[in-house]
């Protein structure tokens, strides 16, 4: 009986072991290719990540850096991995993920040597998502916010010049969106609604490529409403700042056709805004 019991017990152990092995082999949640990430030291994972980047395998590099971040948070290796994780996600076109990782870095290490670079990557990630002016421009606003931090908080960094260029582009996009909406209202003879949009461009985005047309459209809208003094002021400001502009030539022709000419009223909001334009 004792031998029989022992044989039975051994059989049960063997069966159990077989089930365990079979279960591990068939379990879809177990990926043996990832087991090393849980056991390799952070320094080794970091070197592997850099090697994958050099080889052009950004997805695998990102996986290495993310593993360091998970296993060694708040360590020096974890800090360095967060920087590289932000970079690889940006290069992979995973812009939302890059922003999330970058923002986490900035909260944890706002005064580190890599802070300017990470903040710049956040701005680049937003900039890459800026859409055509016919679409939503939230990415343009976020680009301005992120890149303004680079310019303000890290004025001596090497990223400032490009950050400023990205800000100018984003501002031009926002101004372009206002112009698109303003033209829509102007075509439908909704002049007050159109003027409100063109006014935003002149007052808020006076140093963009959209301001010449905005002033010309103000001439057109005010003239159509019969508010000739404002139309003349808009034309005068346009001519003073951009005398060789085709928009000014068209505005001058419009006023001349009605027996008018450009004449600035210094009490007008257009005159006050015009004093701040680049051409003054």
mmCIF file with all atom_site columns, C-alpha atoms in Angstrom, residues 53 67 72 135 159 163 206:
data_model
loop_
_atom_site.group_PDB
_atom_site.id
_atom_site.type_symbol
_atom_site.label_atom_id
_atom_site.label_alt_id
_atom_site.label_comp_id
_atom_site.label_asym_id
_atom_site.label_entity_id
_atom_site.label_seq_id
_atom_site.pdbx_PDB_ins_code
_atom_site.Cartn_x
_atom_site.Cartn_y
_atom_site.Cartn_z
_atom_site.occupancy
_atom_site.B_iso_or_equiv
_atom_site.pdbx_formal_charge
_atom_site.auth_seq_id
_atom_site.auth_comp_id
_atom_site.auth_asym_id
_atom_site.auth_atom_id
_atom_site.pdbx_PDB_model_num
ATOM 1 C CA . UNK A 1 53  ? 18.516 54.018 -31.229 1.00 0.00 ? 53  UNK A CA 1
ATOM 2 C CA . UNK A 1 67  ? 11.312 49.648 -18.450 1.00 0.00 ? 67  UNK A CA 1
ATOM 3 C CA . UNK A 1 72  ? 13.793 52.597 -11.086 1.00 0.00 ? 72  UNK A CA 1
ATOM 4 C CA . UNK A 1 135 ? -9.243 72.737 -38.617 1.00 0.00 ? 135 UNK A CA 1
ATOM 5 C CA . UNK A 1 159 ? 16.646 75.798 -28.241 1.00 0.00 ? 159 UNK A CA 1
ATOM 6 C CA . UNK A 1 163 ? 11.315 77.871 -30.090 1.00 0.00 ? 163 UNK A CA 1
ATOM 7 C CA . UNK A 1 206 ? -0.163 92.322 -35.603 1.00 0.00 ? 206 UNK A CA 1
#
